[in-house]
Amino acid sequence: MPYAQLAALLAALATVGPFSIDTYLPALQAIGADLHVSPVEVQQTLTAYMLPMGAMVLWHGALSDAYGRKRVIVISMLLFTLASLVCVFAGGIQTLLLGRGLQGISAGAGMVVGRAVVRDLMEGPRAQRMMSHVSMAFALGPAIAPILGGWIYSTFGWRAVFVFLALLGLMLASLCAWKLPETHPPAARHPLHPGPLARRYAQVFRTPGFLLLTFAVGLNFNGFFIYVLSAPVFLMRHLHLPETGFGWFFIPCVLGMMGGSALSARLAGRLSQARTIALGYGVMITAAVFNLGLSFLMPAGLPHSVVPIALYNFGMAIAMPSLTLLALDHFPAQRGVASSCQSFLQMLVSAGAAGVLAPALWDTVPGLASGAAGCLLLGMGCFLLWWHFYHRNSRAAAAQPLEAASSDEP
């Protein structure tokens, strides 16, 4: 399969998760009115999606290690299509919750298994370039999805949003069945037996090098994510923007992330992964310092309250593909399980930001800037610990089976 086609297909698979959330958000009030339920009950459709998705990211990779990447992706996209149709024909909130739960079970497969596909097929700079291109599309999704969903809803009604998602799932299932190569041959597969599977998960979760890199990615992302979670307060209360003004924040931030991903792709093969990560952290540190200074010295406003966050995203996107690949390299024979654990841990870190960090900080702009800087320092600390203790052994670990690679003791 040509590089450009594979990159486009993996990018589309990675955006299924964000699209499943962001496309229907503009229609939440209409859904509540049509189904005669309260806003709180409609909000539960988000929870009904997120909880199964968080649980299933632990299993998508293991299933792909046992049954093959292609089969898991195709079946998941078909289930996603069916789940979207359940939402289309929902006559009550309970049926809609069921459909959203089924969407959550299936939507994360493309992101999790797609990472394993990249590492199955590619090494070194080529893998970094592919991950960067996929990250660009993943960053663009949250910016496009609400706009597209709002247009579909205002033109055709809220059920049409789920028709669109059903068509998206069916299209991706068809393309994967037709075009996607099977990158994990039967000889390399691992049976889905509870005992060995539990041991593989345990080995991944107790590998310090893998955990440090995974938490570095999650904490770096949280430096931006706390602003996403705080967007209604940050934009409307502090920046005095109307409800229609969210683009003043999200568009620059998405452009920053896309620019960083594009630069990371260009640097692949020209700079080592370590130097690329160092460049990313240099940009993030610069952005965090400016963000802190401006938030303490100037009243909140445009553009100075948004530009440093967009610059932070630029640096984060430079470093993220290399950090992700280095983490997966700890388990070359178990990339599916490792990718699942990576996604699960990053969602866990994001859940902490959603439940604790953002609500504690969003009352003041300096508080948000300090929280973002703190997340960056913790993430950079994780990377520096990995660099100090494990980088010399990373290539040797990547050449060993799981049992040997997981014994990362400093």
mmCIF file of C-alpha atoms in Angstrom:
data_model
loop_
_atom_site.group_PDB
_atom_site.id
_atom_site.type_symbol
_atom_site.label_atom_id
_atom_site.label_comp_id
_atom_site.label_asym_id
_atom_site.label_seq_id
_atom_site.Cartn_x
_atom_site.Cartn_y
_atom_site.Cartn_z
ATOM 1 C CA MET A 1 0.000 0.000 0.000
ATOM 2 C CA PRO A 2 1.525 3.390 -0.977
ATOM 3 C CA TYR A 3 2.762 5.573 1.882
ATOM 4 C CA ALA A 4 0.315 8.422 1.228
ATOM 5 C CA GLN A 5 -2.709 6.093 1.130
ATOM 6 C CA LEU A 6 -1.650 4.332 4.330
ATOM 7 C CA ALA A 7 -1.080 7.652 6.103
ATOM 8 C CA ALA A 8 -4.514 8.920 5.037
ATOM 9 C CA LEU A 9 -6.244 5.700 6.118
ATOM 10 C CA LEU A 10 -4.532 5.544 9.525
ATOM 11 C CA ALA A 11 -5.239 9.244 10.072
ATOM 12 C CA ALA A 12 -8.928 8.720 9.296
ATOM 13 C CA LEU A 13 -9.062 5.767 11.705
ATOM 14 C CA ALA A 14 -7.443 7.859 14.443
ATOM 15 C CA THR A 15 -10.060 10.619 14.076
ATOM 16 C CA VAL A 16 -13.061 8.311 14.633
ATOM 17 C CA GLY A 17 -12.795 8.745 18.410
ATOM 18 C CA PRO A 18 -12.714 12.570 18.443
ATOM 19 C CA PHE A 19 -15.366 12.790 15.708
ATOM 20 C CA SER A 20 -17.697 10.600 17.773
ATOM 21 C CA ILE A 21 -17.593 13.216 20.529
ATOM 22 C CA ASP A 22 -17.294 16.554 18.775
ATOM 23 C CA THR A 23 -19.690 16.185 15.834
ATOM 24 C CA TYR A 24 -22.806 15.777 17.974
ATOM 25 C CA LEU A 25 -22.006 18.375 20.659
ATOM 26 C CA PRO A 26 -23.801 21.225 18.801
ATOM 27 C CA ALA A 27 -26.965 19.083 18.774
ATOM 28 C CA LEU A 28 -27.103 18.215 22.494
ATOM 29 C CA GLN A 29 -29.912 20.650 23.307
ATOM 30 C CA ALA A 30 -31.967 19.476 20.327
ATOM 31 C CA ILE A 31 -31.500 15.838 21.355
ATOM 32 C CA GLY A 32 -32.782 16.634 24.839
ATOM 33 C CA ALA A 33 -35.809 18.471 23.470
ATOM 34 C CA ASP A 34 -36.632 15.729 20.957
ATOM 35 C CA LEU A 35 -36.306 12.889 23.470
ATOM 36 C CA HIS A 36 -37.967 14.912 26.276
ATOM 37 C CA VAL A 37 -35.096 14.555 28.753
ATOM 38 C CA SER A 38 -33.106 16.996 30.873
ATOM 39 C CA PRO A 39 -29.690 18.398 29.917
ATOM 40 C CA VAL A 40 -28.132 16.247 32.652
ATOM 41 C CA GLU A 41 -29.543 13.092 31.062
ATOM 42 C CA VAL A 42 -28.297 14.127 27.620
ATOM 43 C CA GLN A 43 -24.865 14.794 29.108
ATOM 44 C CA GLN A 44 -24.804 11.150 30.192
ATOM 45 C CA THR A 45 -24.434 10.187 26.528
ATOM 46 C CA LEU A 46 -20.863 11.499 26.777
ATOM 47 C CA THR A 47 -20.190 9.338 29.830
ATOM 48 C CA ALA A 48 -21.821 6.343 28.141
ATOM 49 C CA TYR A 49 -19.301 6.772 25.330
ATOM 50 C CA MET A 50 -16.164 7.601 27.316
ATOM 51 C CA LEU A 51 -16.314 4.813 29.914
ATOM 52 C CA PRO A 52 -16.497 1.892 27.432
ATOM 53 C CA MET A 53 -13.884 3.558 25.265
ATOM 54 C CA GLY A 54 -11.506 3.889 28.206
ATOM 55 C CA ALA A 55 -12.022 0.248 29.141
ATOM 56 C CA MET A 56 -11.684 -1.102 25.605
ATOM 57 C CA VAL A 57 -8.413 0.631 24.744
ATOM 58 C CA LEU A 58 -6.816 -1.967 27.019
ATOM 59 C CA TRP A 59 -8.204 -4.752 24.824
ATOM 60 C CA HIS A 60 -7.950 -3.545 21.233
ATOM 61 C CA GLY A 61 -4.205 -4.088 21.132
ATOM 62 C CA ALA A 62 -4.329 -7.515 22.760
ATOM 63 C CA LEU A 63 -7.051 -8.613 20.347
ATOM 64 C CA SER A 64 -4.944 -7.431 17.405
ATOM 65 C CA ASP A 65 -1.919 -9.329 18.765
ATOM 66 C CA ALA A 66 -4.053 -12.481 18.863
ATOM 67 C CA TYR A 67 -6.211 -12.185 15.720
ATOM 68 C CA GLY A 68 -4.382 -9.719 13.476
ATOM 69 C CA ARG A 69 -4.524 -5.955 13.034
ATOM 70 C CA LYS A 70 -6.771 -5.877 9.976
ATOM 71 C CA ARG A 71 -9.494 -8.146 11.367
ATOM 72 C CA VAL A 72 -9.804 -6.176 14.603
ATOM 73 C CA ILE A 73 -10.024 -2.834 12.794
ATOM 74 C CA VAL A 74 -12.596 -4.025 10.238
ATOM 75 C CA ILE A 75 -14.847 -5.664 12.855
ATOM 76 C CA SER A 76 -14.568 -2.599 15.113
ATOM 77 C CA MET A 77 -15.565 -0.241 12.301
ATOM 78 C CA LEU A 78 -18.536 -2.455 11.402
ATOM 79 C CA LEU A 79 -19.616 -2.422 15.059
ATOM 80 C CA PHE A 80 -19.195 1.359 15.076
ATOM 81 C CA THR A 81 -21.456 1.572 12.018
ATOM 82 C CA LEU A 82 -24.108 -0.556 13.731
ATOM 83 C CA ALA A 83 -23.829 1.518 16.912
ATOM 84 C CA SER A 84 -24.303 4.743 14.955
ATOM 85 C CA LEU A 85 -27.453 3.321 13.344
ATOM 86 C CA VAL A 86 -28.783 2.477 16.814
ATOM 87 C CA CYS A 87 -28.357 6.170 17.654
ATOM 88 C CA VAL A 88 -30.070 7.218 14.409
ATOM 89 C CA PHE A 89 -33.218 5.258 15.237
ATOM 90 C CA ALA A 90 -33.195 5.864 19.005
ATOM 91 C CA GLY A 91 -36.707 6.562 20.241
ATOM 92 C CA GLY A 92 -35.635 7.273 23.808
ATOM 93 C CA ILE A 93 -32.626 8.176 25.890
ATOM 94 C CA GLN A 94 -31.959 4.559 26.935
ATOM 95 C CA THR A 95 -31.564 3.428 23.330
ATOM 96 C CA LEU A 96 -29.321 6.402 22.616
ATOM 97 C CA LEU A 97 -27.177 5.518 25.638
ATOM 98 C CA LEU A 98 -26.886 1.951 24.325
ATOM 99 C CA GLY A 99 -25.775 3.187 20.916
ATOM 100 C CA ARG A 100 -23.246 5.559 22.434
ATOM 101 C CA GLY A 101 -21.863 2.754 24.591
ATOM 102 C CA LEU A 102 -21.383 0.541 21.534
ATOM 103 C CA GLN A 103 -19.672 3.439 19.776
ATOM 104 C CA GLY A 104 -17.294 3.753 22.717
ATOM 105 C CA ILE A 105 -16.452 0.047 22.606
ATOM 106 C CA SER A 106 -15.433 0.239 18.955
ATOM 107 C CA ALA A 107 -14.210 3.789 18.244
ATOM 108 C CA GLY A 108 -10.781 3.525 19.862
ATOM 109 C CA ALA A 109 -9.593 0.557 17.790
ATOM 110 C CA GLY A 110 -8.351 2.683 14.912
ATOM 111 C CA MET A 111 -6.136 4.825 17.134
ATOM 112 C CA VAL A 112 -4.723 1.956 19.220
ATOM 113 C CA VAL A 113 -4.201 -0.636 16.493
ATOM 114 C CA GLY A 114 -3.069 2.023 14.016
ATOM 115 C CA ARG A 115 -0.017 2.762 16.176
ATOM 116 C CA ALA A 116 0.880 -0.919 16.141
ATOM 117 C CA VAL A 117 0.490 -1.004 12.342
ATOM 118 C CA VAL A 118 2.992 1.851 12.004
ATOM 119 C CA ARG A 119 5.578 0.041 14.117
ATOM 120 C CA ASP A 120 4.920 -3.275 12.340
ATOM 121 C CA LEU A 121 5.713 -1.731 8.965
ATOM 122 C CA MET A 122 8.276 0.961 9.675
ATOM 123 C CA GLU A 123 11.366 1.753 11.690
ATOM 124 C CA GLY A 124 13.316 4.884 12.554
ATOM 125 C CA PRO A 125 12.715 8.099 10.585
ATOM 126 C CA ARG A 126 10.017 6.564 8.376
ATOM 127 C CA ALA A 127 7.955 5.559 11.414
ATOM 128 C CA GLN A 128 8.431 9.019 12.952
ATOM 129 C CA ARG A 129 7.303 10.633 9.697
ATOM 130 C CA MET A 130 4.187 8.456 9.536
ATOM 131 C CA MET A 131 3.272 9.123 13.179
ATOM 132 C CA SER A 132 3.698 12.855 12.565
ATOM 133 C CA HIS A 133 1.362 12.803 9.562
ATOM 134 C CA VAL A 134 -1.236 10.835 11.519
ATOM 135 C CA SER A 135 -0.899 13.317 14.401
ATOM 136 C CA MET A 136 -1.586 16.214 12.028
ATOM 137 C CA ALA A 137 -4.915 14.716 11.021
ATOM 138 C CA PHE A 138 -5.711 13.810 14.625
ATOM 139 C CA ALA A 139 -5.125 17.441 15.617
ATOM 140 C CA LEU A 140 -7.331 18.713 12.803
ATOM 141 C CA GLY A 141 -10.262 16.494 13.811
ATOM 142 C CA PRO A 142 -11.395 18.435 16.920
ATOM 143 C CA ALA A 143 -11.376 21.671 14.912
ATOM 144 C CA ILE A 144 -13.372 20.320 11.966
ATOM 145 C CA ALA A 145 -15.798 18.038 13.796
ATOM 146 C CA PRO A 146 -17.893 20.669 15.666
ATOM 147 C CA ILE A 147 -18.154 22.823 12.532
ATOM 148 C CA LEU A 148 -19.173 19.874 10.366
ATOM 149 C CA GLY A 149 -21.521 18.529 13.028
ATOM 150 C CA GLY A 150 -23.132 21.940 13.478
ATOM 151 C CA TRP A 151 -23.742 22.263 9.737
ATOM 152 C CA ILE A 152 -25.213 18.741 9.471
ATOM 153 C CA TYR A 153 -27.438 19.341 12.502
ATOM 154 C CA SER A 154 -28.692 22.752 11.375
ATOM 155 C CA THR A 155 -29.381 21.480 7.843
ATOM 156 C CA PHE A 156 -30.740 17.970 8.394
ATOM 157 C CA GLY A 157 -31.387 17.526 12.133
ATOM 158 C CA TRP A 158 -29.521 15.764 14.932
ATOM 159 C CA ARG A 159 -30.142 12.219 13.679
ATOM 160 C CA ALA A 160 -28.274 13.073 10.477
ATOM 161 C CA VAL A 161 -25.109 13.530 12.557
ATOM 162 C CA PHE A 162 -25.238 9.837 13.452
ATOM 163 C CA VAL A 163 -26.042 8.954 9.834
ATOM 164 C CA PHE A 164 -22.784 10.684 8.936
ATOM 165 C CA LEU A 165 -20.915 8.692 11.603
ATOM 166 C CA ALA A 166 -22.467 5.448 10.321
ATOM 167 C CA LEU A 167 -21.334 6.252 6.781
ATOM 168 C CA LEU A 168 -17.861 7.111 8.088
ATOM 169 C CA GLY A 169 -17.620 3.762 9.879
ATOM 170 C CA LEU A 170 -18.859 1.831 6.845
ATOM 171 C CA MET A 171 -16.447 3.640 4.529
ATOM 172 C CA LEU A 172 -13.473 2.928 6.803
ATOM 173 C CA ALA A 173 -14.456 -0.726 7.255
ATOM 174 C CA SER A 174 -14.669 -1.121 3.470
ATOM 175 C CA LEU A 175 -11.372 0.653 2.809
ATOM 176 C CA CYS A 176 -9.555 -1.367 5.471
ATOM 177 C CA ALA A 177 -10.971 -4.660 4.174
ATOM 178 C CA TRP A 178 -9.932 -3.725 0.649
ATOM 179 C CA LYS A 179 -6.670 -1.826 1.079
ATOM 180 C CA LEU A 180 -5.119 -2.273 4.533
ATOM 181 C CA PRO A 181 -2.390 -4.938 4.602
ATOM 182 C CA GLU A 182 -2.247 -7.440 7.452
ATOM 183 C CA THR A 183 0.926 -6.394 9.250
ATOM 184 C CA HIS A 184 0.860 -9.001 12.035
ATOM 185 C CA PRO A 185 1.168 -12.486 10.456
ATOM 186 C CA PRO A 186 -0.205 -15.628 12.163
ATOM 187 C CA ALA A 187 3.293 -16.838 13.093
ATOM 188 C CA ALA A 188 3.835 -13.736 15.247
ATOM 189 C CA ARG A 189 0.477 -13.840 17.049
ATOM 190 C CA HIS A 190 -0.115 -14.618 20.702
ATOM 191 C CA PRO A 191 -3.169 -16.631 21.817
ATOM 192 C CA LEU A 192 -5.692 -14.734 23.889
ATOM 193 C CA HIS A 193 -5.336 -16.935 26.984
ATOM 194 C CA PRO A 194 -6.124 -15.153 30.286
ATOM 195 C CA GLY A 195 -2.978 -16.246 32.125
ATOM 196 C CA PRO A 196 -0.345 -15.281 29.527
ATOM 197 C CA LEU A 197 -2.305 -12.141 28.620
ATOM 198 C CA ALA A 198 -2.409 -11.021 32.257
ATOM 199 C CA ARG A 199 1.336 -11.608 32.518
ATOM 200 C CA ARG A 200 1.957 -9.516 29.388
ATOM 201 C CA TYR A 201 -0.099 -6.634 30.757
ATOM 202 C CA ALA A 202 1.681 -6.904 34.101
ATOM 203 C CA GLN A 203 5.070 -6.836 32.390
ATOM 204 C CA VAL A 204 4.146 -3.728 30.417
ATOM 205 C CA PHE A 205 2.776 -1.899 33.451
ATOM 206 C CA ARG A 206 5.863 -2.642 35.528
ATOM 207 C CA THR A 207 8.399 -1.556 32.886
ATOM 208 C CA PRO A 208 9.774 1.786 34.157
ATOM 209 C CA GLY A 209 11.163 2.950 30.812
ATOM 210 C CA PHE A 210 7.828 2.464 29.062
ATOM 211 C CA LEU A 211 5.917 4.129 31.908
ATOM 212 C CA LEU A 212 8.205 7.169 31.991
ATOM 213 C CA LEU A 213 7.827 7.855 28.267
ATOM 214 C CA THR A 214 4.075 7.235 28.347
ATOM 215 C CA PHE A 215 3.567 9.596 31.275
ATOM 216 C CA ALA A 216 5.797 12.161 29.551
ATOM 217 C CA VAL A 217 3.405 12.178 26.574
ATOM 218 C CA GLY A 218 0.327 12.333 28.820
ATOM 219 C CA LEU A 219 1.656 15.116 31.046
ATOM 220 C CA ASN A 220 2.857 17.170 28.080
ATOM 221 C CA PHE A 221 -0.628 16.896 26.583
ATOM 222 C CA ASN A 222 -2.242 17.881 29.884
ATOM 223 C CA GLY A 223 -0.409 21.207 29.700
ATOM 224 C CA PHE A 224 -2.780 21.998 26.828
ATOM 225 C CA PHE A 225 -5.722 19.802 27.845
ATOM 226 C CA ILE A 226 -6.444 21.762 31.024
ATOM 227 C CA TYR A 227 -7.208 24.741 28.767
ATOM 228 C CA VAL A 228 -9.535 22.605 26.633
ATOM 229 C CA LEU A 229 -11.366 21.420 29.747
ATOM 230 C CA SER A 230 -11.538 24.995 31.045
ATOM 231 C CA ALA A 231 -12.512 26.501 27.680
ATOM 232 C CA PRO A 232 -15.996 27.783 28.660
ATOM 233 C CA VAL A 233 -14.583 29.584 31.719
ATOM 234 C CA PHE A 234 -11.299 30.653 30.125
ATOM 235 C CA LEU A 235 -12.863 32.006 26.950
ATOM 236 C CA MET A 236 -16.175 33.396 28.142
ATOM 237 C CA ARG A 237 -15.346 34.628 31.646
ATOM 238 C CA HIS A 238 -11.669 35.579 31.340
ATOM 239 C CA LEU A 239 -11.387 36.532 27.649
ATOM 240 C CA HIS A 240 -15.008 37.801 27.426
ATOM 241 C CA LEU A 241 -15.705 35.944 24.182
ATOM 242 C CA PRO A 242 -19.230 34.910 23.130
ATOM 243 C CA GLU A 243 -20.265 31.287 22.701
ATOM 244 C CA THR A 244 -19.526 31.628 18.991
ATOM 245 C CA GLY A 245 -15.966 32.808 19.673
ATOM 246 C CA PHE A 246 -14.362 29.478 20.580
ATOM 247 C CA GLY A 247 -12.557 29.461 17.236
ATOM 248 C CA TRP A 248 -10.294 32.266 18.478
ATOM 249 C CA PHE A 249 -8.781 29.674 20.804
ATOM 250 C CA PHE A 250 -9.133 26.331 19.053
ATOM 251 C CA ILE A 251 -8.064 27.320 15.536
ATOM 252 C CA PRO A 252 -4.638 28.758 16.558
ATOM 253 C CA CYS A 253 -4.045 25.815 18.896
ATOM 254 C CA VAL A 254 -4.889 23.259 16.213
ATOM 255 C CA LEU A 255 -2.722 25.102 13.682
ATOM 256 C CA GLY A 256 0.139 25.037 16.174
ATOM 257 C CA MET A 257 -0.243 21.295 16.636
ATOM 258 C CA MET A 258 -0.419 20.697 12.889
ATOM 259 C CA GLY A 259 2.657 22.842 12.311
ATOM 260 C CA GLY A 260 4.625 20.940 14.943
ATOM 261 C CA SER A 261 3.593 17.604 13.462
ATOM 262 C CA ALA A 262 4.629 18.775 9.995
ATOM 263 C CA LEU A 263 8.028 19.901 11.293
ATOM 264 C CA SER A 264 8.499 16.592 13.126
ATOM 265 C CA ALA A 265 7.861 14.765 9.856
ATOM 266 C CA ARG A 266 10.444 16.915 8.051
ATOM 267 C CA LEU A 267 13.014 16.377 10.794
ATOM 268 C CA ALA A 268 12.685 12.582 10.628
ATOM 269 C CA GLY A 269 16.012 11.207 9.418
ATOM 270 C CA ARG A 270 17.694 14.616 9.745
ATOM 271 C CA LEU A 271 17.685 14.859 13.536
ATOM 272 C CA SER A 272 17.833 11.964 15.969
ATOM 273 C CA GLN A 273 14.711 11.235 17.993
ATOM 274 C CA ALA A 274 16.439 12.554 21.123
ATOM 275 C CA ARG A 275 17.320 15.873 19.441
ATOM 276 C CA THR A 276 13.809 16.173 18.036
ATOM 277 C CA ILE A 277 12.362 15.666 21.516
ATOM 278 C CA ALA A 278 14.824 18.204 22.953
ATOM 279 C CA LEU A 279 13.730 20.746 20.326
ATOM 280 C CA GLY A 280 10.093 20.128 21.228
ATOM 281 C CA TYR A 281 10.770 20.656 24.921
ATOM 282 C CA GLY A 282 12.742 23.817 24.146
ATOM 283 C CA VAL A 283 9.724 25.285 22.357
ATOM 284 C CA MET A 284 7.348 24.171 25.129
ATOM 285 C CA ILE A 285 9.549 25.725 27.837
ATOM 286 C CA THR A 286 9.699 29.012 25.916
ATOM 287 C CA ALA A 287 5.923 29.007 25.499
ATOM 288 C CA ALA A 288 5.311 28.180 29.170
ATOM 289 C CA VAL A 289 7.610 30.990 30.349
ATOM 290 C CA PHE A 290 5.867 33.527 28.102
ATOM 291 C CA ASN A 291 2.465 32.221 29.179
ATOM 292 C CA LEU A 292 3.333 32.575 32.860
ATOM 293 C CA GLY A 293 4.801 36.042 32.426
ATOM 294 C CA LEU A 294 1.924 37.403 30.371
ATOM 295 C CA SER A 295 -0.730 35.886 32.643
ATOM 296 C CA PHE A 296 0.780 37.533 35.737
ATOM 297 C CA LEU A 297 1.758 40.869 34.171
ATOM 298 C CA MET A 298 -1.130 41.607 31.790
ATOM 299 C CA PRO A 299 -4.906 41.299 31.958
ATOM 300 C CA ALA A 300 -6.295 38.373 29.984
ATOM 301 C CA GLY A 301 -7.113 39.136 26.373
ATOM 302 C CA LEU A 302 -6.482 38.388 22.720
ATOM 303 C CA PRO A 303 -4.081 37.538 21.237
ATOM 304 C CA HIS A 304 -1.509 37.367 24.040
ATOM 305 C CA SER A 305 -3.467 34.861 26.144
ATOM 306 C CA VAL A 306 -3.776 32.388 23.258
ATOM 307 C CA VAL A 307 -0.535 32.681 21.267
ATOM 308 C CA PRO A 308 1.676 31.031 23.943
ATOM 309 C CA ILE A 309 -0.730 28.074 24.136
ATOM 310 C CA ALA A 310 -0.593 27.641 20.364
ATOM 311 C CA LEU A 311 3.222 27.804 20.556
ATOM 312 C CA TYR A 312 3.156 25.186 23.323
ATOM 313 C CA ASN A 313 1.123 22.915 21.038
ATOM 314 C CA PHE A 314 3.697 23.448 18.304
ATOM 315 C CA GLY A 315 6.459 22.162 20.574
ATOM 316 C CA MET A 316 4.348 19.340 21.973
ATOM 317 C CA ALA A 317 3.585 18.058 18.471
ATOM 318 C CA ILE A 318 7.287 18.092 17.578
ATOM 319 C CA ALA A 319 8.148 15.805 20.491
ATOM 320 C CA MET A 320 5.078 13.560 20.685
ATOM 321 C CA PRO A 321 5.693 11.173 17.729
ATOM 322 C CA SER A 322 9.233 10.349 18.873
ATOM 323 C CA LEU A 323 8.184 9.882 22.510
ATOM 324 C CA THR A 324 5.361 7.571 21.435
ATOM 325 C CA LEU A 325 7.603 5.451 19.214
ATOM 326 C CA LEU A 326 10.352 5.165 21.831
ATOM 327 C CA ALA A 327 7.791 3.868 24.327
ATOM 328 C CA LEU A 328 6.493 1.234 21.885
ATOM 329 C CA ASP A 329 10.065 0.165 21.102
ATOM 330 C CA HIS A 330 10.298 -1.362 24.574
ATOM 331 C CA PHE A 331 8.004 -4.167 23.320
ATOM 332 C CA PRO A 332 8.690 -4.963 19.661
ATOM 333 C CA ALA A 333 6.937 -8.342 19.891
ATOM 334 C CA GLN A 334 3.889 -6.986 21.767
ATOM 335 C CA ARG A 335 3.144 -3.660 20.129
ATOM 336 C CA GLY A 336 -0.607 -4.174 20.292
ATOM 337 C CA VAL A 337 -0.634 -4.699 24.064
ATOM 338 C CA ALA A 338 1.885 -1.884 24.548
ATOM 339 C CA SER A 339 -0.207 0.519 22.443
ATOM 340 C CA SER A 340 -3.316 -0.386 24.443
ATOM 341 C CA CYS A 341 -1.534 0.248 27.734
ATOM 342 C CA GLN A 342 -0.146 3.506 26.378
ATOM 343 C CA SER A 343 -3.598 4.766 25.398
ATOM 344 C CA PHE A 344 -5.121 3.634 28.698
ATOM 345 C CA LEU A 345 -2.490 5.376 30.829
ATOM 346 C CA GLN A 346 -2.751 8.579 28.813
ATOM 347 C CA MET A 347 -6.536 8.568 29.226
ATOM 348 C CA LEU A 348 -5.999 8.017 32.958
ATOM 349 C CA VAL A 349 -3.737 11.073 33.150
ATOM 350 C CA SER A 350 -6.285 13.106 31.171
ATOM 351 C CA ALA A 351 -9.059 11.949 33.500
ATOM 352 C CA GLY A 352 -7.059 13.344 36.414
ATOM 353 C CA ALA A 353 -6.861 16.671 34.635
ATOM 354 C CA ALA A 354 -10.599 16.606 33.938
ATOM 355 C CA GLY A 355 -11.678 15.621 37.429
ATOM 356 C CA VAL A 356 -9.192 17.469 39.631
ATOM 357 C CA LEU A 357 -6.711 19.793 37.960
ATOM 358 C CA ALA A 358 -8.825 21.926 35.617
ATOM 359 C CA PRO A 359 -11.643 22.666 38.125
ATOM 360 C CA ALA A 360 -9.049 23.655 40.723
ATOM 361 C CA LEU A 361 -7.271 26.083 38.386
ATOM 362 C CA TRP A 362 -9.786 27.605 35.981
ATOM 363 C CA ASP A 363 -10.895 30.457 38.257
ATOM 364 C CA THR A 364 -7.765 32.463 37.401
ATOM 365 C CA VAL A 365 -5.644 32.795 34.260
ATOM 366 C CA PRO A 366 -2.353 32.653 36.244
ATOM 367 C CA GLY A 367 -3.618 29.456 37.860
ATOM 368 C CA LEU A 368 -4.133 27.819 34.470
ATOM 369 C CA ALA A 369 -0.725 29.003 33.255
ATOM 370 C CA SER A 370 0.919 27.634 36.398
ATOM 371 C CA GLY A 371 -0.866 24.309 36.000
ATOM 372 C CA ALA A 372 0.257 24.016 32.387
ATOM 373 C CA ALA A 373 3.852 24.798 33.364
ATOM 374 C CA GLY A 374 3.683 22.244 36.174
ATOM 375 C CA CYS A 375 2.464 19.536 33.782
ATOM 376 C CA LEU A 376 5.308 20.397 31.414
ATOM 377 C CA LEU A 377 7.918 20.155 34.179
ATOM 378 C CA LEU A 378 6.592 16.771 35.289
ATOM 379 C CA GLY A 379 6.512 15.482 31.711
ATOM 380 C CA MET A 380 10.025 16.724 31.019
ATOM 381 C CA GLY A 381 11.174 15.167 34.288
ATOM 382 C CA CYS A 382 9.812 11.797 33.164
ATOM 383 C CA PHE A 383 11.697 12.063 29.877
ATOM 384 C CA LEU A 384 14.942 13.096 31.589
ATOM 385 C CA LEU A 385 14.682 10.137 33.959
ATOM 386 C CA TRP A 386 14.200 7.829 30.982
ATOM 387 C CA TRP A 387 17.144 9.441 29.209
ATOM 388 C CA HIS A 388 19.420 9.088 32.241
ATOM 389 C CA PHE A 389 18.568 5.489 33.111
ATOM 390 C CA TYR A 390 17.295 3.756 29.966
ATOM 391 C CA HIS A 391 18.339 5.370 26.676
ATOM 392 C CA ARG A 392 21.607 3.440 26.489
ATOM 393 C CA ASN A 393 19.712 0.163 26.682
ATOM 394 C CA SER A 394 16.724 1.073 24.501
ATOM 395 C CA ARG A 395 18.106 -0.455 21.304
ATOM 396 C CA ALA A 396 19.101 -3.624 23.083
ATOM 397 C CA ALA A 397 15.679 -3.850 24.715
ATOM 398 C CA ALA A 398 13.969 -3.392 21.357
ATOM 399 C CA ALA A 399 15.805 -6.440 20.025
ATOM 400 C CA GLN A 400 14.737 -8.701 22.890
ATOM 401 C CA PRO A 401 11.443 -10.510 23.567
ATOM 402 C CA LEU A 402 8.954 -9.071 26.010
ATOM 403 C CA GLU A 403 10.204 -10.901 29.077
ATOM 404 C CA ALA A 404 13.724 -9.578 28.620
ATOM 405 C CA ALA A 405 12.747 -6.103 27.470
ATOM 406 C CA SER A 406 10.514 -5.523 30.455
ATOM 407 C CA SER A 407 13.237 -5.859 33.071
ATOM 408 C CA ASP A 408 14.237 -2.174 32.971
ATOM 409 C CA GLU A 409 16.080 -1.717 36.206
ATOM 410 C CA PRO A 410 18.466 1.226 36.475
#
